[in-house]
Each structure stands twice: as structure tokens, then as C-alpha cells.
mmCIF file of C-alpha atoms in Angstrom:
data_model
loop_
_atom_site.group_PDB
_atom_site.id
_atom_site.type_symbol
_atom_site.label_atom_id
_atom_site.label_comp_id
_atom_site.label_asym_id
_atom_site.label_seq_id
_atom_site.Cartn_x
_atom_site.Cartn_y
_atom_site.Cartn_z
ATOM 1 C CA MET F 1 -19.575 82.336 26.151
ATOM 2 C CA LYS F 2 -16.695 81.383 28.452
ATOM 3 C CA THR F 3 -17.241 80.536 32.111
ATOM 4 C CA GLY F 4 -14.809 81.509 34.843
ATOM 5 C CA LEU F 5 -14.076 80.790 38.478
ATOM 6 C CA VAL F 6 -12.735 83.769 40.480
ATOM 7 C CA LEU F 7 -11.082 83.000 43.824
ATOM 8 C CA GLU F 8 -10.357 85.677 46.409
ATOM 9 C CA GLY F 9 -7.394 85.288 48.781
ATOM 10 C CA GLY F 10 -7.343 85.541 52.554
ATOM 11 C CA ALA F 11 -4.472 83.278 53.668
ATOM 12 C CA MET F 12 -5.877 80.461 55.828
ATOM 13 C CA ARG F 13 -9.423 81.662 55.182
ATOM 14 C CA GLY F 14 -8.706 80.054 51.836
ATOM 15 C CA LEU F 15 -9.549 76.699 53.414
ATOM 16 C CA PHE F 16 -13.168 77.800 52.984
ATOM 17 C CA THR F 17 -12.461 78.113 49.264
ATOM 18 C CA ALA F 18 -10.762 74.714 49.298
ATOM 19 C CA GLY F 19 -13.923 73.157 50.711
ATOM 20 C CA VAL F 20 -16.097 74.844 48.086
ATOM 21 C CA ILE F 21 -13.956 73.857 45.108
ATOM 22 C CA ASP F 22 -13.454 70.294 46.358
ATOM 23 C CA VAL F 23 -17.224 69.816 46.248
ATOM 24 C CA MET F 24 -17.351 71.209 42.713
ATOM 25 C CA MET F 25 -14.475 69.005 41.577
ATOM 26 C CA GLU F 26 -16.083 65.912 43.104
ATOM 27 C CA HIS F 27 -19.275 66.662 41.174
ATOM 28 C CA GLY F 28 -17.533 67.208 37.853
ATOM 29 C CA VAL F 29 -18.133 70.961 37.634
ATOM 30 C CA ARG F 30 -15.987 72.449 34.884
ATOM 31 C CA PHE F 31 -14.989 75.996 34.008
ATOM 32 C CA ASP F 32 -13.197 77.428 31.006
ATOM 33 C CA GLY F 33 -10.847 79.394 33.226
ATOM 34 C CA LEU F 34 -9.850 80.180 36.791
ATOM 35 C CA VAL F 35 -8.184 83.275 38.219
ATOM 36 C CA GLY F 36 -6.816 83.163 41.742
ATOM 37 C CA VAL F 37 -5.371 85.749 44.093
ATOM 38 C CA SER F 38 -2.974 84.811 46.904
ATOM 39 C CA ALA F 39 -4.433 81.732 48.640
ATOM 40 C CA GLY F 40 -6.979 81.663 45.819
ATOM 41 C CA SER F 41 -4.146 80.841 43.431
ATOM 42 C CA SER F 42 -1.988 78.608 45.650
ATOM 43 C CA PHE F 43 -5.045 76.564 46.677
ATOM 44 C CA GLY F 44 -6.979 77.005 43.434
ATOM 45 C CA CYS F 45 -4.278 75.447 41.258
ATOM 46 C CA ASN F 46 -5.506 72.092 42.561
ATOM 47 C CA TYR F 47 -8.687 72.594 40.539
ATOM 48 C CA LYS F 48 -6.720 72.465 37.301
ATOM 49 C CA SER F 49 -4.714 69.450 38.532
ATOM 50 C CA LYS F 50 -7.973 67.762 39.660
ATOM 51 C CA GLN F 51 -6.807 66.984 43.211
ATOM 52 C CA PRO F 52 -9.679 67.454 45.676
ATOM 53 C CA GLY F 53 -8.632 67.082 49.305
ATOM 54 C CA ARG F 54 -5.004 67.974 48.709
ATOM 55 C CA VAL F 55 -5.164 71.487 50.225
ATOM 56 C CA LEU F 56 -6.523 70.351 53.579
ATOM 57 C CA ARG F 57 -4.279 67.283 53.644
ATOM 58 C CA TYR F 58 -0.963 69.079 53.255
ATOM 59 C CA ASN F 59 -1.953 71.939 55.547
ATOM 60 C CA LEU F 60 -2.866 69.489 58.301
ATOM 61 C CA ARG F 61 0.310 67.498 57.789
ATOM 62 C CA TYR F 62 2.777 70.378 57.495
ATOM 63 C CA GLY F 63 0.994 73.321 59.152
ATOM 64 C CA LYS F 64 3.130 73.031 62.300
ATOM 65 C CA ASP F 65 6.333 72.219 60.424
ATOM 66 C CA PRO F 66 8.730 75.180 60.873
ATOM 67 C CA ARG F 67 9.899 74.684 57.290
ATOM 68 C CA TYR F 68 6.360 75.411 56.055
ATOM 69 C CA MET F 69 5.282 78.496 57.983
ATOM 70 C CA GLY F 70 6.061 80.304 61.200
ATOM 71 C CA LEU F 71 8.310 82.629 63.157
ATOM 72 C CA LYS F 72 11.424 80.497 62.628
ATOM 73 C CA SER F 73 11.029 80.727 58.865
ATOM 74 C CA LEU F 74 10.467 84.489 59.089
ATOM 75 C CA LEU F 75 13.542 85.070 61.251
ATOM 76 C CA THR F 76 15.869 82.814 59.254
ATOM 77 C CA THR F 77 14.694 83.497 55.689
ATOM 78 C CA GLY F 78 12.677 86.722 55.816
ATOM 79 C CA ASN F 79 9.609 84.797 54.674
ATOM 80 C CA LEU F 80 6.789 83.760 56.984
ATOM 81 C CA VAL F 81 5.992 80.929 54.577
ATOM 82 C CA GLY F 82 9.063 78.906 53.702
ATOM 83 C CA ALA F 83 9.711 79.695 50.047
ATOM 84 C CA GLU F 84 11.692 76.634 49.034
ATOM 85 C CA PHE F 85 9.824 74.141 51.192
ATOM 86 C CA ALA F 86 6.240 75.306 50.589
ATOM 87 C CA TYR F 87 6.479 76.025 46.866
ATOM 88 C CA HIS F 88 9.050 73.537 45.630
ATOM 89 C CA THR F 89 9.869 70.687 48.034
ATOM 90 C CA LEU F 90 6.294 70.073 49.184
ATOM 91 C CA PRO F 91 4.564 69.986 45.756
ATOM 92 C CA LEU F 92 7.373 68.191 43.960
ATOM 93 C CA GLU F 93 8.372 65.617 46.592
ATOM 94 C CA LEU F 94 6.129 65.370 49.666
ATOM 95 C CA ASP F 95 2.491 65.822 48.583
ATOM 96 C CA VAL F 96 3.007 65.617 44.872
ATOM 97 C CA PHE F 97 1.194 68.063 42.628
ATOM 98 C CA ASP F 98 -0.145 66.360 39.480
ATOM 99 C CA ILE F 99 1.825 68.331 36.908
ATOM 100 C CA ALA F 100 0.764 66.107 34.008
ATOM 101 C CA GLU F 101 -2.932 66.654 34.706
ATOM 102 C CA PHE F 102 -2.443 70.386 35.282
ATOM 103 C CA GLU F 103 -0.768 70.777 31.896
ATOM 104 C CA ARG F 104 -3.261 68.466 30.144
ATOM 105 C CA ASN F 105 -6.378 70.183 31.494
ATOM 106 C CA PRO F 106 -7.519 72.848 28.956
ATOM 107 C CA MET F 107 -8.914 75.140 31.676
ATOM 108 C CA GLU F 108 -6.968 78.418 31.706
ATOM 109 C CA PHE F 109 -5.298 79.292 35.009
ATOM 110 C CA HIS F 110 -4.410 82.903 35.808
ATOM 111 C CA VAL F 111 -2.467 84.270 38.774
ATOM 112 C CA VAL F 112 -2.598 87.830 40.126
ATOM 113 C CA CYS F 113 0.486 89.516 41.606
ATOM 114 C CA THR F 114 1.407 93.105 42.495
ATOM 115 C CA ASP F 115 4.460 94.816 41.000
ATOM 116 C CA VAL F 116 6.608 96.172 43.842
ATOM 117 C CA ASP F 117 7.902 99.094 41.794
ATOM 118 C CA THR F 118 4.528 100.304 40.485
ATOM 119 C CA GLY F 119 1.980 99.005 43.012
ATOM 120 C CA LEU F 120 -0.128 97.823 40.063
ATOM 121 C CA PRO F 121 -1.563 94.361 39.387
ATOM 122 C CA VAL F 122 0.241 91.964 37.063
ATOM 123 C CA TYR F 123 -1.494 88.920 35.571
ATOM 124 C CA TYR F 124 0.268 85.708 34.664
ATOM 125 C CA ARG F 125 -1.286 82.832 32.734
ATOM 126 C CA MET F 126 0.211 79.613 34.072
ATOM 127 C CA ASP F 127 0.065 76.850 31.453
ATOM 128 C CA LYS F 128 2.913 74.662 32.688
ATOM 129 C CA VAL F 129 4.574 73.836 35.974
ATOM 130 C CA ASP F 130 8.260 74.621 36.326
ATOM 131 C CA ARG F 131 10.374 76.599 38.762
ATOM 132 C CA GLN F 132 9.566 79.872 37.029
ATOM 133 C CA SER F 133 5.793 79.384 37.160
ATOM 134 C CA LEU F 134 5.921 78.204 40.770
ATOM 135 C CA GLU F 135 7.676 81.455 41.666
ATOM 136 C CA TRP F 136 4.790 83.389 40.120
ATOM 137 C CA LEU F 137 2.438 81.295 42.236
ATOM 138 C CA ARG F 138 4.516 82.066 45.321
ATOM 139 C CA ALA F 139 4.573 85.760 44.496
ATOM 140 C CA SER F 140 0.783 85.889 44.306
ATOM 141 C CA ALA F 141 0.566 84.766 47.952
ATOM 142 C CA SER F 142 3.560 86.693 49.314
ATOM 143 C CA MET F 143 2.107 88.947 51.999
ATOM 144 C CA PRO F 144 3.767 92.342 52.471
ATOM 145 C CA VAL F 145 5.982 92.988 55.506
ATOM 146 C CA VAL F 146 6.324 89.276 56.394
ATOM 147 C CA THR F 147 7.594 88.183 52.981
ATOM 148 C CA ARG F 148 10.470 89.293 50.799
ATOM 149 C CA PRO F 149 9.525 90.412 47.278
ATOM 150 C CA VAL F 150 9.737 87.591 44.754
ATOM 151 C CA LYS F 151 11.837 88.201 41.655
ATOM 152 C CA VAL F 152 10.097 86.575 38.686
ATOM 153 C CA ASP F 153 11.569 85.487 35.371
ATOM 154 C CA ASP F 154 11.659 88.950 33.762
ATOM 155 C CA GLY F 155 13.431 90.478 36.763
ATOM 156 C CA ARG F 156 10.452 92.317 38.187
ATOM 157 C CA ARG F 157 9.735 92.065 41.916
ATOM 158 C CA MET F 158 6.283 90.868 42.937
ATOM 159 C CA LEU F 159 4.162 90.599 46.059
ATOM 160 C CA ASP F 160 0.644 89.492 46.988
ATOM 161 C CA GLY F 161 -1.944 90.078 44.274
ATOM 162 C CA GLY F 162 -4.538 91.040 46.857
ATOM 163 C CA ILE F 163 -2.744 94.340 47.408
ATOM 164 C CA SER F 164 -3.860 95.658 44.008
ATOM 165 C CA ASP F 165 -6.661 93.384 42.712
ATOM 166 C CA SER F 166 -8.356 91.401 45.460
ATOM 167 C CA ILE F 167 -11.382 90.200 43.476
ATOM 168 C CA PRO F 168 -10.279 90.111 39.811
ATOM 169 C CA LEU F 169 -13.739 89.745 38.286
ATOM 170 C CA GLU F 170 -13.346 92.774 36.050
ATOM 171 C CA TYR F 171 -10.002 91.435 34.786
ATOM 172 C CA PHE F 172 -11.512 88.060 33.929
ATOM 173 C CA ARG F 173 -14.434 89.663 32.130
ATOM 174 C CA SER F 174 -11.914 91.644 30.081
ATOM 175 C CA ARG F 175 -10.391 88.296 29.064
ATOM 176 C CA GLY F 176 -13.699 87.093 27.660
ATOM 177 C CA PHE F 177 -15.010 85.171 30.648
ATOM 178 C CA ASP F 178 -18.527 86.575 30.571
ATOM 179 C CA ARG F 179 -20.171 84.360 33.196
ATOM 180 C CA ASN F 180 -18.336 83.808 36.465
ATOM 181 C CA VAL F 181 -18.658 82.080 39.801
ATOM 182 C CA VAL F 182 -16.879 84.116 42.493
ATOM 183 C CA VAL F 183 -15.789 82.593 45.814
ATOM 184 C CA LEU F 184 -15.210 85.107 48.604
ATOM 185 C CA THR F 185 -13.664 84.432 52.015
ATOM 186 C CA GLN F 186 -15.526 87.218 53.801
ATOM 187 C CA PRO F 187 -19.304 87.464 54.387
ATOM 188 C CA ARG F 188 -21.376 89.425 51.863
ATOM 189 C CA ASP F 189 -21.878 92.354 54.241
ATOM 190 C CA TYR F 190 -18.143 92.790 54.859
ATOM 191 C CA ARG F 191 -16.554 96.120 53.958
ATOM 192 C CA LYS F 192 -12.841 96.770 54.322
ATOM 193 C CA LYS F 193 -11.771 99.553 56.664
ATOM 194 C CA PRO F 194 -8.874 101.955 55.985
ATOM 195 C CA ALA F 195 -5.413 100.686 56.902
ATOM 196 C CA LYS F 196 -2.694 102.754 58.539
ATOM 197 C CA GLY F 197 -0.715 103.804 55.482
ATOM 198 C CA TRP F 198 2.008 105.399 57.587
ATOM 199 C CA LEU F 199 2.682 102.050 59.231
ATOM 200 C CA PHE F 200 3.324 100.354 55.890
ATOM 201 C CA ARG F 201 5.577 103.230 54.819
ATOM 202 C CA MET F 202 7.587 102.730 58.002
ATOM 203 C CA LEU F 203 7.770 98.933 57.678
ATOM 204 C CA MET F 204 8.390 98.874 53.921
ATOM 205 C CA PRO F 205 10.741 101.748 53.036
ATOM 206 C CA TYR F 206 12.033 99.590 50.154
ATOM 207 C CA ALA F 207 8.571 99.503 48.523
ATOM 208 C CA PRO F 208 6.864 102.925 48.654
ATOM 209 C CA LYS F 209 4.367 102.022 45.914
ATOM 210 C CA ILE F 210 3.258 98.957 47.876
ATOM 211 C CA ALA F 211 2.803 101.099 50.975
ATOM 212 C CA GLU F 212 0.691 103.520 48.941
ATOM 213 C CA ALA F 213 -1.411 100.679 47.543
ATOM 214 C CA MET F 214 -1.943 99.249 51.024
ATOM 215 C CA GLY F 215 -3.051 102.664 52.257
ATOM 216 C CA ARG F 216 -5.824 102.831 49.671
ATOM 217 C CA ARG F 217 -6.592 99.131 49.476
ATOM 218 C CA HIS F 218 -9.935 99.585 51.224
ATOM 219 C CA GLU F 219 -11.096 101.857 48.404
ATOM 220 C CA MET F 220 -10.093 99.317 45.752
ATOM 221 C CA TYR F 221 -11.629 96.392 47.630
ATOM 222 C CA ASN F 222 -14.932 98.069 48.419
ATOM 223 C CA SER F 223 -15.327 99.313 44.839
ATOM 224 C CA GLN F 224 -14.784 95.745 43.677
ATOM 225 C CA LEU F 225 -17.559 94.597 45.991
ATOM 226 C CA ASP F 226 -19.819 97.208 44.398
ATOM 227 C CA TYR F 227 -18.876 95.943 40.931
ATOM 228 C CA LEU F 228 -19.500 92.375 42.051
ATOM 229 C CA ASN F 229 -22.978 93.319 43.235
ATOM 230 C CA GLU F 230 -23.704 95.034 39.921
ATOM 231 C CA ARG F 231 -22.688 91.991 37.889
ATOM 232 C CA GLU F 232 -24.658 89.708 40.177
ATOM 233 C CA ALA F 233 -27.735 91.880 39.625
ATOM 234 C CA GLU F 234 -27.182 91.559 35.858
ATOM 235 C CA GLY F 235 -27.283 87.785 36.229
ATOM 236 C CA ASP F 236 -23.860 86.958 34.813
ATOM 237 C CA THR F 237 -22.153 86.398 38.183
ATOM 238 C CA LEU F 238 -22.864 83.919 40.981
ATOM 239 C CA VAL F 239 -21.299 84.529 44.392
ATOM 240 C CA ILE F 240 -20.412 82.019 47.112
ATOM 241 C CA ALA F 241 -19.364 83.457 50.474
ATOM 242 C CA PRO F 242 -19.348 82.391 54.125
ATOM 243 C CA ALA F 243 -22.477 83.360 56.035
ATOM 244 C CA GLU F 244 -20.410 84.626 58.976
ATOM 245 C CA PRO F 245 -16.765 85.599 59.597
ATOM 246 C CA LEU F 246 -14.610 82.504 59.398
ATOM 247 C CA PRO F 247 -13.217 81.257 62.740
ATOM 248 C CA ILE F 248 -9.561 81.298 61.741
ATOM 249 C CA GLY F 249 -6.701 83.794 61.612
ATOM 250 C CA ARG F 250 -4.703 84.550 58.476
ATOM 251 C CA VAL F 251 -1.759 82.389 59.568
ATOM 252 C CA ASP F 252 -3.609 80.114 62.006
ATOM 253 C CA THR F 253 -2.561 76.470 61.650
ATOM 254 C CA ASP F 254 -4.607 74.979 64.482
ATOM 255 C CA PRO F 255 -5.799 71.618 63.043
ATOM 256 C CA ASP F 256 -9.293 71.836 64.503
ATOM 257 C CA ARG F 257 -9.878 75.329 63.156
ATOM 258 C CA MET F 258 -8.509 74.346 59.747
ATOM 259 C CA ARG F 259 -10.880 71.375 59.593
ATOM 260 C CA ASP F 260 -13.765 73.559 60.747
ATOM 261 C CA VAL F 261 -13.231 76.220 58.081
ATOM 262 C CA TYR F 262 -12.834 73.552 55.397
ATOM 263 C CA ARG F 263 -16.082 71.932 56.589
ATOM 264 C CA ILE F 264 -17.877 75.288 56.388
ATOM 265 C CA GLY F 265 -16.601 75.614 52.820
ATOM 266 C CA ARG F 266 -17.831 72.150 51.885
ATOM 267 C CA GLU F 267 -21.245 72.889 53.338
ATOM 268 C CA ALA F 268 -21.426 76.116 51.332
ATOM 269 C CA GLY F 269 -20.291 74.245 48.236
ATOM 270 C CA MET F 270 -23.019 71.630 48.635
ATOM 271 C CA ARG F 271 -25.640 74.273 49.347
ATOM 272 C CA HIS F 272 -24.742 76.239 46.212
ATOM 273 C CA LEU F 273 -24.070 73.251 43.951
ATOM 274 C CA PRO F 274 -27.524 73.151 42.293
ATOM 275 C CA ALA F 275 -27.338 76.894 41.567
ATOM 276 C CA VAL F 276 -23.810 76.544 40.159
ATOM 277 C CA GLU F 277 -24.805 73.660 37.904
ATOM 278 C CA LYS F 278 -27.841 75.587 36.608
ATOM 279 C CA PHE F 279 -25.745 78.728 36.142
ATOM 280 C CA LEU F 280 -23.224 76.833 34.020
ATOM 281 C CA ALA F 281 -25.923 74.956 32.109
ATOM 282 C CA ASP F 282 -27.516 78.293 31.182
ATOM 283 C CA SER F 283 -24.075 79.498 30.083
ATOM 284 C CA ASN F 284 -23.696 76.510 27.754
ATOM 285 C CA LEU F 285 -27.053 77.292 26.140
ATOM 286 C CA ASN F 286 -25.696 80.702 25.145
ATOM 287 C CA LYS F 287 -22.456 79.405 23.617
#
């Protein structure tokens, strides 16, 4: 029986996730696979490379750097998050990502993106780190409207995976990961409200299927919450979520708020650690 870790996105709310997974890494918690969406993938890759603390460190150091994220990057490149700097220069030169450990670690790592031309989810298993795979990672976190579509190796254009599969628990179960820990970045009582589909159609005339998907995203997301609750009731899923809405905006790089959200994540990670360890121990008994 394979164990999985499922990480929701949420942009800078992902610092909550970073706090949770850093605690698990520091305590030697292992999974057979991880699937991440958006910030869940760009932050979660550090689990496979075994680098606790890296997410908070580079966000604090480069959060205010215009090459990393901000209006200047959006106006000059069409991307709110600097594509070359954030996904190539930073991990390869400035706060080095441990490629050797990532590729040595047997834990599977899956990334969720959304196909611009179909509006459907696309799943990519990332086993090595090269320019091509880093572009898939970038695509998974490329928010619509403020990011240009990312052309991946097969020529398809991708955007944020959260558009089409925000909590990919069902996908991971279909891949044989029968027992999963899911980290959310919204409280358990959160339900997504309808978005203004017409607004996305106006802002994204080049991607009508993405606009359609955004217009019905609340239906997809809320049905996934229902599925999550069902699996939790069956006992094969353990959920970690913030107790209250996190005090940070999606693109908020205020250092104090980043530290605060990370701290909240660490506290949640410590609080749930005994349950996670028991959950995984019970999984091993059934292998």
C-alpha cells in the first residue's frame, strides 16, 4: 500500500505548507509519492530534495527583489513571477536546489498543470531536474491573467494546475497511492464561491477554455472537498489545514507576514505529527 502527500496551492499561503512539510522532513517522515499543485509543487519539490527551511529562506531573501516577483516583472515580461530568475537563476545559482538528492530520492514527485487549449488537468512525473522539468514546475504555478502560458517540451501551453485540479487526491489514488496525507491552505470550513466568468473571458481572449474552467472552478473545488471528506471518513486520508484563514495575500511578500504564516504551518505540523506518524505506521502494516 503506497502512501502519498497531496499539497494544495494558494500562492503565498503555501508558506503554511512549507512549515508543515519542514516539520515532517525534520522528523524523518517519508512518503512513497508527492503530488503538488501550484505553490504545492514549487514549494513541495524541496521535500524530495530534503531541504527543510529553503522555502522560507529564499522567499525572505528575494521576496522584494523585482526580478523575483512584482509589478515590474509583470510589466516588462508579462509574468508576475520572474520566469527566468525564479525558476532557473535562483535554484541553480543563488539558493541552490539539491538536484543530486532530488534525483536520488525514490519518492515519486508529480506536478499538476492545466492545458490552455482544453482547460483540462495534465499530470507530469518529475524524476530529474533540467530546464524542461523546471518549466513544468513553473507552469504548475503560473496564475492566469498575470502570467503568460508556459510552453512545455511537447509544445502544449500550460497554466496553473489549480484551475482544473486544485486538490488532486483522486488522481493520486488512481496512481495507486491508497493512503494520503493532504495539506490544505484554507480552513476546513472553507467553500469556494463562484467567480465572474465573464471577467476571465474578457481578460483572457486567447484562452477561452481557461476562462470556462475558471468560471466553474468553484464547482470543481467544492466537489473535491466533498470527496476529501468522504475519504477521510473512510480512514485512508489524513488532512492538515489551518484553523483560521491565513493572514497573507496571494502575492504578499511582507517578511513579517511570511514568517507568521510559516510559523502557523510549523505549529500545525507539530500538532499533527503524532497522527501522521501513526497513520503511516498503520499503512506499513498493510503493505
